[in-house]
PDB file of C-alpha atoms and ligand atoms in Angstrom:
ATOM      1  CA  UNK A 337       0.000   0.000   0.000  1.00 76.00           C
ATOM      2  CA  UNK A 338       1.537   3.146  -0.799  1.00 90.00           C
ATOM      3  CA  UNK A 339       0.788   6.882   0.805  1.00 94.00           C
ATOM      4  CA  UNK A 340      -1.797   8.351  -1.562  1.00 97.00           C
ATOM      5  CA  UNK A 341      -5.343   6.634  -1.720  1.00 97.00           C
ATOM      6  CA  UNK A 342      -6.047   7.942  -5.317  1.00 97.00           C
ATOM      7  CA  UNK A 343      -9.903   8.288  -5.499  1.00 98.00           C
ATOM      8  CA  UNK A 344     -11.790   8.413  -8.916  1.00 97.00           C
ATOM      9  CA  UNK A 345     -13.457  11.908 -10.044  1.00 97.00           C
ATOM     10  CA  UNK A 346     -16.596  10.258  -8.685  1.00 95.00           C
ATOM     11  CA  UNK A 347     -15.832  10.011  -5.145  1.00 95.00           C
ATOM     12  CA  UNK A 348     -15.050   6.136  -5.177  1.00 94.00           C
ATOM     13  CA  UNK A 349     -11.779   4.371  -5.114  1.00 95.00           C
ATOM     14  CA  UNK A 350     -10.564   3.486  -8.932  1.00 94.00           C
ATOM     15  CA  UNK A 351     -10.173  -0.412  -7.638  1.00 93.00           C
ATOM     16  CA  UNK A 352     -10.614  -1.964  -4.551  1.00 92.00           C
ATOM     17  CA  UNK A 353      -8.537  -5.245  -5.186  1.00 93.00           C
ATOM     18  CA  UNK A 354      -6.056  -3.770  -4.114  1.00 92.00           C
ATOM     19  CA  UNK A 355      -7.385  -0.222  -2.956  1.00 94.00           C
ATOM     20  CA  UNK A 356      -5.853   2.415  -6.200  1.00 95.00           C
ATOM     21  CA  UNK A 357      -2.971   4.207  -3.814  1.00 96.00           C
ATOM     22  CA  UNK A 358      -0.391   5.977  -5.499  1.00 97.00           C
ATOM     23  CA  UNK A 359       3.255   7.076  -4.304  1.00 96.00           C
ATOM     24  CA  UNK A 360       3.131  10.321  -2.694  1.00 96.00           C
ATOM     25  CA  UNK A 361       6.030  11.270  -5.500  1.00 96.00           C
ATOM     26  CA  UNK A 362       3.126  10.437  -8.155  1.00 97.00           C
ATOM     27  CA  UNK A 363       0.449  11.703  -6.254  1.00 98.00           C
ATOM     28  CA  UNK A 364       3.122  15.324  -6.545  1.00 96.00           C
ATOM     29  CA  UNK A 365       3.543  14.997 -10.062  1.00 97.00           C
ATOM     30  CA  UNK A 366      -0.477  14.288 -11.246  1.00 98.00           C
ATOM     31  CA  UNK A 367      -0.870  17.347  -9.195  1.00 97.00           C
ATOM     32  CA  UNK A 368       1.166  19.637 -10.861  1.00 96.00           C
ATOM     33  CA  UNK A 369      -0.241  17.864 -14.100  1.00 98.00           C
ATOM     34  CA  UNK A 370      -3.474  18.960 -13.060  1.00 98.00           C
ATOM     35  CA  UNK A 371      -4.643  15.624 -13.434  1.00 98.00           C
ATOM     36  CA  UNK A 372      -5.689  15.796  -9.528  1.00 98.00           C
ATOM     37  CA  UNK A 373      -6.865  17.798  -6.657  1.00 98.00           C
ATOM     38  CA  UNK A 374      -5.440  17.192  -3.158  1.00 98.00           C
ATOM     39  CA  UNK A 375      -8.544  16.388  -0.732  1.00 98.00           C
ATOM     40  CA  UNK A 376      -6.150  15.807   2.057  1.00 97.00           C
ATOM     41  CA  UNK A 377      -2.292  16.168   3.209  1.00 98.00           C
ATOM     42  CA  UNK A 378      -0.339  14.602   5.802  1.00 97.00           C
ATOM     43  CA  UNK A 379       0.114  17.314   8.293  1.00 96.00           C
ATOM     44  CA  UNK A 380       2.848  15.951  10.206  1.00 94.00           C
ATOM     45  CA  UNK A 381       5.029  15.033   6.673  1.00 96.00           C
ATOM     46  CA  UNK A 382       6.225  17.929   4.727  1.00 95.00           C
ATOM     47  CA  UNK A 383       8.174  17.997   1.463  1.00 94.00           C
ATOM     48  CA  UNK A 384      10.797  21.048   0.726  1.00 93.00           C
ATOM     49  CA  UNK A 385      12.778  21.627  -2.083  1.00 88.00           C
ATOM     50  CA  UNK A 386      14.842  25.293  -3.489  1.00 91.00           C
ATOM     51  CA  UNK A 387      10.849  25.940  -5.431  1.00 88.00           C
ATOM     52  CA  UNK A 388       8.267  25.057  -3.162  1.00 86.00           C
ATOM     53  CA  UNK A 389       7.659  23.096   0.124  1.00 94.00           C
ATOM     54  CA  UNK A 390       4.103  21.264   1.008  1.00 96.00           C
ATOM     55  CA  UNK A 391       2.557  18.228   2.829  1.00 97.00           C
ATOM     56  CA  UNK A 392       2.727  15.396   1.450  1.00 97.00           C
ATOM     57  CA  UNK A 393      -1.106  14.169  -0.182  1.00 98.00           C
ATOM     58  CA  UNK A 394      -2.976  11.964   1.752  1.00 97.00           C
ATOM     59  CA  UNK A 395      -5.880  11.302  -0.747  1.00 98.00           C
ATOM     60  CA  UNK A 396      -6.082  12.744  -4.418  1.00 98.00           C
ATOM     61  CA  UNK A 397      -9.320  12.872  -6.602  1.00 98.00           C
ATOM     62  CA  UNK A 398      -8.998  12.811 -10.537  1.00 98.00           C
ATOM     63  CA  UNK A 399     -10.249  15.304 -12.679  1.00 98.00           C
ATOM     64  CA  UNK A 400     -11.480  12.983 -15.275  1.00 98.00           C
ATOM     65  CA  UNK A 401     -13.822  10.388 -14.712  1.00 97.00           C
ATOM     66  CA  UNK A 402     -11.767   6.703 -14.998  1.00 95.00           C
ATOM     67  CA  UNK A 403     -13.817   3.276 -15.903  1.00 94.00           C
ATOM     68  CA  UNK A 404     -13.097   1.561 -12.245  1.00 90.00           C
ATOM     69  CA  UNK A 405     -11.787  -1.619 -12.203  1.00 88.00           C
ATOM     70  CA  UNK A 406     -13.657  -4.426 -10.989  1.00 92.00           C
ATOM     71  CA  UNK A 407     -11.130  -7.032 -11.343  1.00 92.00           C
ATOM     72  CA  UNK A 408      -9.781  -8.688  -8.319  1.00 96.00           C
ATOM     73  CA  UNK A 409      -6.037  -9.408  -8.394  1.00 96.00           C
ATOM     74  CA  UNK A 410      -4.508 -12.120  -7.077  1.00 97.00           C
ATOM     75  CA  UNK A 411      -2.788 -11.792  -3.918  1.00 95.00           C
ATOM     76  CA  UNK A 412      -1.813 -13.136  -0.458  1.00 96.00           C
ATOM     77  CA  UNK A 413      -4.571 -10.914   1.007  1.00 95.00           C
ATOM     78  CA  UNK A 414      -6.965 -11.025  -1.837  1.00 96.00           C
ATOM     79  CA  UNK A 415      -6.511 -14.598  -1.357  1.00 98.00           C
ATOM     80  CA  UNK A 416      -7.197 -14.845   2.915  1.00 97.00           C
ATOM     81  CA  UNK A 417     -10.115 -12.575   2.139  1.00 96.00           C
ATOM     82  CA  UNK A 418     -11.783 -15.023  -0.391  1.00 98.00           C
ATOM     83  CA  UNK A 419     -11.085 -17.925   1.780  1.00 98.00           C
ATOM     84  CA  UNK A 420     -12.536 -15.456   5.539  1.00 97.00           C
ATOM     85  CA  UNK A 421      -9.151 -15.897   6.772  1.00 97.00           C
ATOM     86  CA  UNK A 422      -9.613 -19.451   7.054  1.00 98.00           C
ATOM     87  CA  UNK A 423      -7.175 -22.191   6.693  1.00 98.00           C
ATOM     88  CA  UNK A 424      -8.987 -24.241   3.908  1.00 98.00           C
ATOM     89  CA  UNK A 425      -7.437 -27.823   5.457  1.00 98.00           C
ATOM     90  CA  UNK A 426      -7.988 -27.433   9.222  1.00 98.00           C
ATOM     91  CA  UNK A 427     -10.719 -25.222   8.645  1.00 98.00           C
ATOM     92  CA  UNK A 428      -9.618 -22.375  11.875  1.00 98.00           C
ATOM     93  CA  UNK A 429      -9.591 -18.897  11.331  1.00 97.00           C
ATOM     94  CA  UNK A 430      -6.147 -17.156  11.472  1.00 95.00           C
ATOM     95  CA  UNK A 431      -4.542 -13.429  11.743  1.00 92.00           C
ATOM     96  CA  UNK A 432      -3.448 -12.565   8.544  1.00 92.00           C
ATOM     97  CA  UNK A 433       0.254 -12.791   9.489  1.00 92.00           C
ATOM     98  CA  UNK A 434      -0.301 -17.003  10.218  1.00 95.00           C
ATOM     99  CA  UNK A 435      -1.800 -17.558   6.510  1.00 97.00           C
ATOM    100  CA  UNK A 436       0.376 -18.647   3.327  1.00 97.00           C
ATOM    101  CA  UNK A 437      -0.289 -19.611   0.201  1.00 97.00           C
ATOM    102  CA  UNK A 438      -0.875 -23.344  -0.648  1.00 97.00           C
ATOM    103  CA  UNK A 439      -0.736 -24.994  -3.983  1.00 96.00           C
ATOM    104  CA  UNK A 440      -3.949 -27.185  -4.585  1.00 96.00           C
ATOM    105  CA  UNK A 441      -1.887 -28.984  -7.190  1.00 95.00           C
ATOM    106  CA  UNK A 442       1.767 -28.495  -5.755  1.00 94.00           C
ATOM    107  CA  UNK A 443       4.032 -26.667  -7.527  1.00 92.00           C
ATOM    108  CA  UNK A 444       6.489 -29.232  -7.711  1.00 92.00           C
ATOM    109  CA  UNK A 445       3.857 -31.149 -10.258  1.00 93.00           C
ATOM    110  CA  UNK A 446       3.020 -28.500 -12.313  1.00 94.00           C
ATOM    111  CA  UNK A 447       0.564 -26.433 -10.156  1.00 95.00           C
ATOM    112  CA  UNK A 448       0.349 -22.857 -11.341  1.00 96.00           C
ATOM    113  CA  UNK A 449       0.111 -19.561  -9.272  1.00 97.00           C
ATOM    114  CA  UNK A 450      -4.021 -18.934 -10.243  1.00 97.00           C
ATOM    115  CA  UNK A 451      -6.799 -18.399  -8.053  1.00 98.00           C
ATOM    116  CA  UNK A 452      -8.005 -21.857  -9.040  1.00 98.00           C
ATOM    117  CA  UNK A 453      -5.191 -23.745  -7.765  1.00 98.00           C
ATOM    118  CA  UNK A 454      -4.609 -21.910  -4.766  1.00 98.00           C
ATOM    119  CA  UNK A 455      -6.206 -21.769  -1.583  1.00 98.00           C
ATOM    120  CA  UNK A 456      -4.878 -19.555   1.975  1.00 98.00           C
ATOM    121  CA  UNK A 457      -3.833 -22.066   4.343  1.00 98.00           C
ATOM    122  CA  UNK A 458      -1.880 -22.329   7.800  1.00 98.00           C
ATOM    123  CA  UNK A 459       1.727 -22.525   8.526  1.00 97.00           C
ATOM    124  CA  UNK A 460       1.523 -25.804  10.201  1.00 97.00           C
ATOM    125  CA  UNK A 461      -0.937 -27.072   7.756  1.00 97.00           C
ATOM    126  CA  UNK A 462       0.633 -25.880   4.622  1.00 95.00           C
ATOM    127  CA  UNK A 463       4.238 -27.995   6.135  1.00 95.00           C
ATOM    128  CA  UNK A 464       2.421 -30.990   6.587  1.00 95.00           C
ATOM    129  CA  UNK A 465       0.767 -31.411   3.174  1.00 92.00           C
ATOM    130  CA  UNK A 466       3.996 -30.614   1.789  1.00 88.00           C
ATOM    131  CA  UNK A 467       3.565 -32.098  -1.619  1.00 86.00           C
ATOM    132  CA  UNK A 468       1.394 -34.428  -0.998  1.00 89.00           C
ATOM    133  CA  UNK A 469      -2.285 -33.702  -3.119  1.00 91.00           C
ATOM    134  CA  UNK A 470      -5.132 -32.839  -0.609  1.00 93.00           C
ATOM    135  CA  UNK A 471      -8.675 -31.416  -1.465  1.00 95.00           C
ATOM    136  CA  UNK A 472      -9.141 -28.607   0.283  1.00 97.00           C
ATOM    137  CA  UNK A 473     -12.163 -28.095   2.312  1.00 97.00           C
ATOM    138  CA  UNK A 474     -14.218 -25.935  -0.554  1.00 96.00           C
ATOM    139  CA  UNK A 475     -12.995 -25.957  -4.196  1.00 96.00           C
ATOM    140  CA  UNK A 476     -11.107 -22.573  -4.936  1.00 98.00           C
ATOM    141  CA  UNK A 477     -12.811 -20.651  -7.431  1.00 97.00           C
ATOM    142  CA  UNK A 478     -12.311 -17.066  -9.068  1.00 96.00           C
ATOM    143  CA  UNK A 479     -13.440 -14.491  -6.490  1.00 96.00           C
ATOM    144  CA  UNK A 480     -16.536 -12.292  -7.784  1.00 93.00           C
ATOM    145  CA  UNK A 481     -15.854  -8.618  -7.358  1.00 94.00           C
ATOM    146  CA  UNK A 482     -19.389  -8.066  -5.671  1.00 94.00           C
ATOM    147  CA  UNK A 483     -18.514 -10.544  -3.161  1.00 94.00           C
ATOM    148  CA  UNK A 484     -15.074  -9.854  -1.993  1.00 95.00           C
ATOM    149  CA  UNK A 485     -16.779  -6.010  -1.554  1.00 92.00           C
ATOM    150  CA  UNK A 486     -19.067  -7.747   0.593  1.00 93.00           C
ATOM    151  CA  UNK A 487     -16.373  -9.696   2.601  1.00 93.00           C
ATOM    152  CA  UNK A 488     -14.820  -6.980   3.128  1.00 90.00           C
ATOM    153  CA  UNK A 489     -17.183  -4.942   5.282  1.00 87.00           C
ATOM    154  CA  UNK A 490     -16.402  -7.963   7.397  1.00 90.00           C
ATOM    155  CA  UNK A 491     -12.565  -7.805   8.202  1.00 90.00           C
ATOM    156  CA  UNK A 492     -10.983  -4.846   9.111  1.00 86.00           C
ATOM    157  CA  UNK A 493      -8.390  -3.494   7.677  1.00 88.00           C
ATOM    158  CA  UNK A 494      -5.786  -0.929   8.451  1.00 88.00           C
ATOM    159  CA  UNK A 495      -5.654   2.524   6.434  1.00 92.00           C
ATOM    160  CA  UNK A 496      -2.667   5.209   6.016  1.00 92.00           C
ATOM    161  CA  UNK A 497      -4.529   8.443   6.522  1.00 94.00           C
ATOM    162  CA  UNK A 498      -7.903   9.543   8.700  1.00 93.00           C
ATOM    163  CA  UNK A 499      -9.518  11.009   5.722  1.00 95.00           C
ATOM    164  CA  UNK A 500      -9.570   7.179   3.955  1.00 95.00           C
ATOM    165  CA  UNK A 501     -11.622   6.391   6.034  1.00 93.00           C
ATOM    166  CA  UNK A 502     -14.556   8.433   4.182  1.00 94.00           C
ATOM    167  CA  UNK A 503     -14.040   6.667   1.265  1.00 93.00           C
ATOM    168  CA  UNK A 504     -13.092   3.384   2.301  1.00 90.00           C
ATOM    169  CA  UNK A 505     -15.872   1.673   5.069  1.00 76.00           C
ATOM    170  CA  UNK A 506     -14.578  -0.920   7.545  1.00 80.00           C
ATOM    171  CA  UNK A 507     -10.886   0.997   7.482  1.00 87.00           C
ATOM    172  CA  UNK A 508      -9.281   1.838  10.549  1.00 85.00           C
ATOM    173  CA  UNK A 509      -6.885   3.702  11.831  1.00 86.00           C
ATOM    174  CA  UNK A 510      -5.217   1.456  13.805  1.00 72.00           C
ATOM    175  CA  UNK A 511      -1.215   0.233  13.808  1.00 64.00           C
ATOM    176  CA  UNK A 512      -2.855  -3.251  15.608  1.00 62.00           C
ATOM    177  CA  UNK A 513      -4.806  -4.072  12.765  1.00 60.00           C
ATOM    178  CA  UNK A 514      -2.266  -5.582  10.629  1.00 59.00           C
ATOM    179  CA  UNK A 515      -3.850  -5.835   7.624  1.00 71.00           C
ATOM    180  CA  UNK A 516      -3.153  -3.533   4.548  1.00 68.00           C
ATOM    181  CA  UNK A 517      -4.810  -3.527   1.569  1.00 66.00           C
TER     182      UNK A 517
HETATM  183 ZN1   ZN B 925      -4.589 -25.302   9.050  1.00 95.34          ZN
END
Protein backbone atom coordinates (compact mmCIF):
# COMPACT_ATOMS: atom_id res chain seq x y z
CA UNK A 1 0.00 0.00 0.00
CA UNK A 2 1.54 3.15 -0.80
CA UNK A 3 0.79 6.88 0.80
CA UNK A 4 -1.80 8.35 -1.56
CA UNK A 5 -5.34 6.63 -1.72
CA UNK A 6 -6.05 7.94 -5.32
CA UNK A 7 -9.90 8.29 -5.50
CA UNK A 8 -11.79 8.41 -8.92
CA UNK A 9 -13.46 11.91 -10.04
CA UNK A 10 -16.60 10.26 -8.68
CA UNK A 11 -15.83 10.01 -5.14
CA UNK A 12 -15.05 6.14 -5.18
CA UNK A 13 -11.78 4.37 -5.11
CA UNK A 14 -10.56 3.49 -8.93
CA UNK A 15 -10.17 -0.41 -7.64
CA UNK A 16 -10.61 -1.96 -4.55
CA UNK A 17 -8.54 -5.24 -5.19
CA UNK A 18 -6.06 -3.77 -4.11
CA UNK A 19 -7.39 -0.22 -2.96
CA UNK A 20 -5.85 2.41 -6.20
CA UNK A 21 -2.97 4.21 -3.81
CA UNK A 22 -0.39 5.98 -5.50
CA UNK A 23 3.25 7.08 -4.30
CA UNK A 24 3.13 10.32 -2.69
CA UNK A 25 6.03 11.27 -5.50
CA UNK A 26 3.13 10.44 -8.16
CA UNK A 27 0.45 11.70 -6.25
CA UNK A 28 3.12 15.32 -6.54
CA UNK A 29 3.54 15.00 -10.06
CA UNK A 30 -0.48 14.29 -11.25
CA UNK A 31 -0.87 17.35 -9.20
CA UNK A 32 1.17 19.64 -10.86
CA UNK A 33 -0.24 17.86 -14.10
CA UNK A 34 -3.47 18.96 -13.06
CA UNK A 35 -4.64 15.62 -13.43
CA UNK A 36 -5.69 15.80 -9.53
CA UNK A 37 -6.86 17.80 -6.66
CA UNK A 38 -5.44 17.19 -3.16
CA UNK A 39 -8.54 16.39 -0.73
CA UNK A 40 -6.15 15.81 2.06
CA UNK A 41 -2.29 16.17 3.21
CA UNK A 42 -0.34 14.60 5.80
CA UNK A 43 0.11 17.31 8.29
CA UNK A 44 2.85 15.95 10.21
CA UNK A 45 5.03 15.03 6.67
CA UNK A 46 6.23 17.93 4.73
CA UNK A 47 8.17 18.00 1.46
CA UNK A 48 10.80 21.05 0.73
CA UNK A 49 12.78 21.63 -2.08
CA UNK A 50 14.84 25.29 -3.49
CA UNK A 51 10.85 25.94 -5.43
CA UNK A 52 8.27 25.06 -3.16
CA UNK A 53 7.66 23.10 0.12
CA UNK A 54 4.10 21.26 1.01
CA UNK A 55 2.56 18.23 2.83
CA UNK A 56 2.73 15.40 1.45
CA UNK A 57 -1.11 14.17 -0.18
CA UNK A 58 -2.98 11.96 1.75
CA UNK A 59 -5.88 11.30 -0.75
CA UNK A 60 -6.08 12.74 -4.42
CA UNK A 61 -9.32 12.87 -6.60
CA UNK A 62 -9.00 12.81 -10.54
CA UNK A 63 -10.25 15.30 -12.68
CA UNK A 64 -11.48 12.98 -15.27
CA UNK A 65 -13.82 10.39 -14.71
CA UNK A 66 -11.77 6.70 -15.00
CA UNK A 67 -13.82 3.28 -15.90
CA UNK A 68 -13.10 1.56 -12.25
CA UNK A 69 -11.79 -1.62 -12.20
CA UNK A 70 -13.66 -4.43 -10.99
CA UNK A 71 -11.13 -7.03 -11.34
CA UNK A 72 -9.78 -8.69 -8.32
CA UNK A 73 -6.04 -9.41 -8.39
CA UNK A 74 -4.51 -12.12 -7.08
CA UNK A 75 -2.79 -11.79 -3.92
CA UNK A 76 -1.81 -13.14 -0.46
CA UNK A 77 -4.57 -10.91 1.01
CA UNK A 78 -6.97 -11.03 -1.84
CA UNK A 79 -6.51 -14.60 -1.36
CA UNK A 80 -7.20 -14.84 2.91
CA UNK A 81 -10.11 -12.58 2.14
CA UNK A 82 -11.78 -15.02 -0.39
CA UNK A 83 -11.08 -17.92 1.78
CA UNK A 84 -12.54 -15.46 5.54
CA UNK A 85 -9.15 -15.90 6.77
CA UNK A 86 -9.61 -19.45 7.05
CA UNK A 87 -7.17 -22.19 6.69
CA UNK A 88 -8.99 -24.24 3.91
CA UNK A 89 -7.44 -27.82 5.46
CA UNK A 90 -7.99 -27.43 9.22
CA UNK A 91 -10.72 -25.22 8.64
CA UNK A 92 -9.62 -22.38 11.87
CA UNK A 93 -9.59 -18.90 11.33
CA UNK A 94 -6.15 -17.16 11.47
CA UNK A 95 -4.54 -13.43 11.74
CA UNK A 96 -3.45 -12.57 8.54
CA UNK A 97 0.25 -12.79 9.49
CA UNK A 98 -0.30 -17.00 10.22
CA UNK A 99 -1.80 -17.56 6.51
CA UNK A 100 0.38 -18.65 3.33
CA UNK A 101 -0.29 -19.61 0.20
CA UNK A 102 -0.88 -23.34 -0.65
CA UNK A 103 -0.74 -24.99 -3.98
CA UNK A 104 -3.95 -27.19 -4.58
CA UNK A 105 -1.89 -28.98 -7.19
CA UNK A 106 1.77 -28.50 -5.76
CA UNK A 107 4.03 -26.67 -7.53
CA UNK A 108 6.49 -29.23 -7.71
CA UNK A 109 3.86 -31.15 -10.26
CA UNK A 110 3.02 -28.50 -12.31
CA UNK A 111 0.56 -26.43 -10.16
CA UNK A 112 0.35 -22.86 -11.34
CA UNK A 113 0.11 -19.56 -9.27
CA UNK A 114 -4.02 -18.93 -10.24
CA UNK A 115 -6.80 -18.40 -8.05
CA UNK A 116 -8.01 -21.86 -9.04
CA UNK A 117 -5.19 -23.74 -7.76
CA UNK A 118 -4.61 -21.91 -4.77
CA UNK A 119 -6.21 -21.77 -1.58
CA UNK A 120 -4.88 -19.56 1.98
CA UNK A 121 -3.83 -22.07 4.34
CA UNK A 122 -1.88 -22.33 7.80
CA UNK A 123 1.73 -22.52 8.53
CA UNK A 124 1.52 -25.80 10.20
CA UNK A 125 -0.94 -27.07 7.76
CA UNK A 126 0.63 -25.88 4.62
CA UNK A 127 4.24 -27.99 6.13
CA UNK A 128 2.42 -30.99 6.59
CA UNK A 129 0.77 -31.41 3.17
CA UNK A 130 4.00 -30.61 1.79
CA UNK A 131 3.57 -32.10 -1.62
CA UNK A 132 1.39 -34.43 -1.00
CA UNK A 133 -2.28 -33.70 -3.12
CA UNK A 134 -5.13 -32.84 -0.61
CA UNK A 135 -8.68 -31.42 -1.47
CA UNK A 136 -9.14 -28.61 0.28
CA UNK A 137 -12.16 -28.10 2.31
CA UNK A 138 -14.22 -25.93 -0.55
CA UNK A 139 -12.99 -25.96 -4.20
CA UNK A 140 -11.11 -22.57 -4.94
CA UNK A 141 -12.81 -20.65 -7.43
CA UNK A 142 -12.31 -17.07 -9.07
CA UNK A 143 -13.44 -14.49 -6.49
CA UNK A 144 -16.54 -12.29 -7.78
CA UNK A 145 -15.85 -8.62 -7.36
CA UNK A 146 -19.39 -8.07 -5.67
CA UNK A 147 -18.51 -10.54 -3.16
CA UNK A 148 -15.07 -9.85 -1.99
CA UNK A 149 -16.78 -6.01 -1.55
CA UNK A 150 -19.07 -7.75 0.59
CA UNK A 151 -16.37 -9.70 2.60
CA UNK A 152 -14.82 -6.98 3.13
CA UNK A 153 -17.18 -4.94 5.28
CA UNK A 154 -16.40 -7.96 7.40
CA UNK A 155 -12.56 -7.81 8.20
CA UNK A 156 -10.98 -4.85 9.11
CA UNK A 157 -8.39 -3.49 7.68
CA UNK A 158 -5.79 -0.93 8.45
CA UNK A 159 -5.65 2.52 6.43
CA UNK A 160 -2.67 5.21 6.02
CA UNK A 161 -4.53 8.44 6.52
CA UNK A 162 -7.90 9.54 8.70
CA UNK A 163 -9.52 11.01 5.72
CA UNK A 164 -9.57 7.18 3.96
CA UNK A 165 -11.62 6.39 6.03
CA UNK A 166 -14.56 8.43 4.18
CA UNK A 167 -14.04 6.67 1.26
CA UNK A 168 -13.09 3.38 2.30
CA UNK A 169 -15.87 1.67 5.07
CA UNK A 170 -14.58 -0.92 7.55
CA UNK A 171 -10.89 1.00 7.48
CA UNK A 172 -9.28 1.84 10.55
CA UNK A 173 -6.88 3.70 11.83
CA UNK A 174 -5.22 1.46 13.80
CA UNK A 175 -1.22 0.23 13.81
CA UNK A 176 -2.85 -3.25 15.61
CA UNK A 177 -4.81 -4.07 12.77
CA UNK A 178 -2.27 -5.58 10.63
CA UNK A 179 -3.85 -5.83 7.62
CA UNK A 180 -3.15 -3.53 4.55
CA UNK A 181 -4.81 -3.53 1.57
ZN1 LIG B 1 -4.59 -25.30 9.05
Amino acid sequence: MSDTLLLNACGNPISSFPVSTIRWQRAVKLHFLNKVDILESYQDWQINSPSFSMHVPATVITRDYYRPKHNVCFNRYNLALRDEFKCQYCGEQYRYDNLTIDHVIPRSQGGVTVWTNCVIACKRCNIAKGSKLLAPRRKPEQPDYYRMAALRSRFPFSVRHSSWLDYLPNGVLNETVSVRV
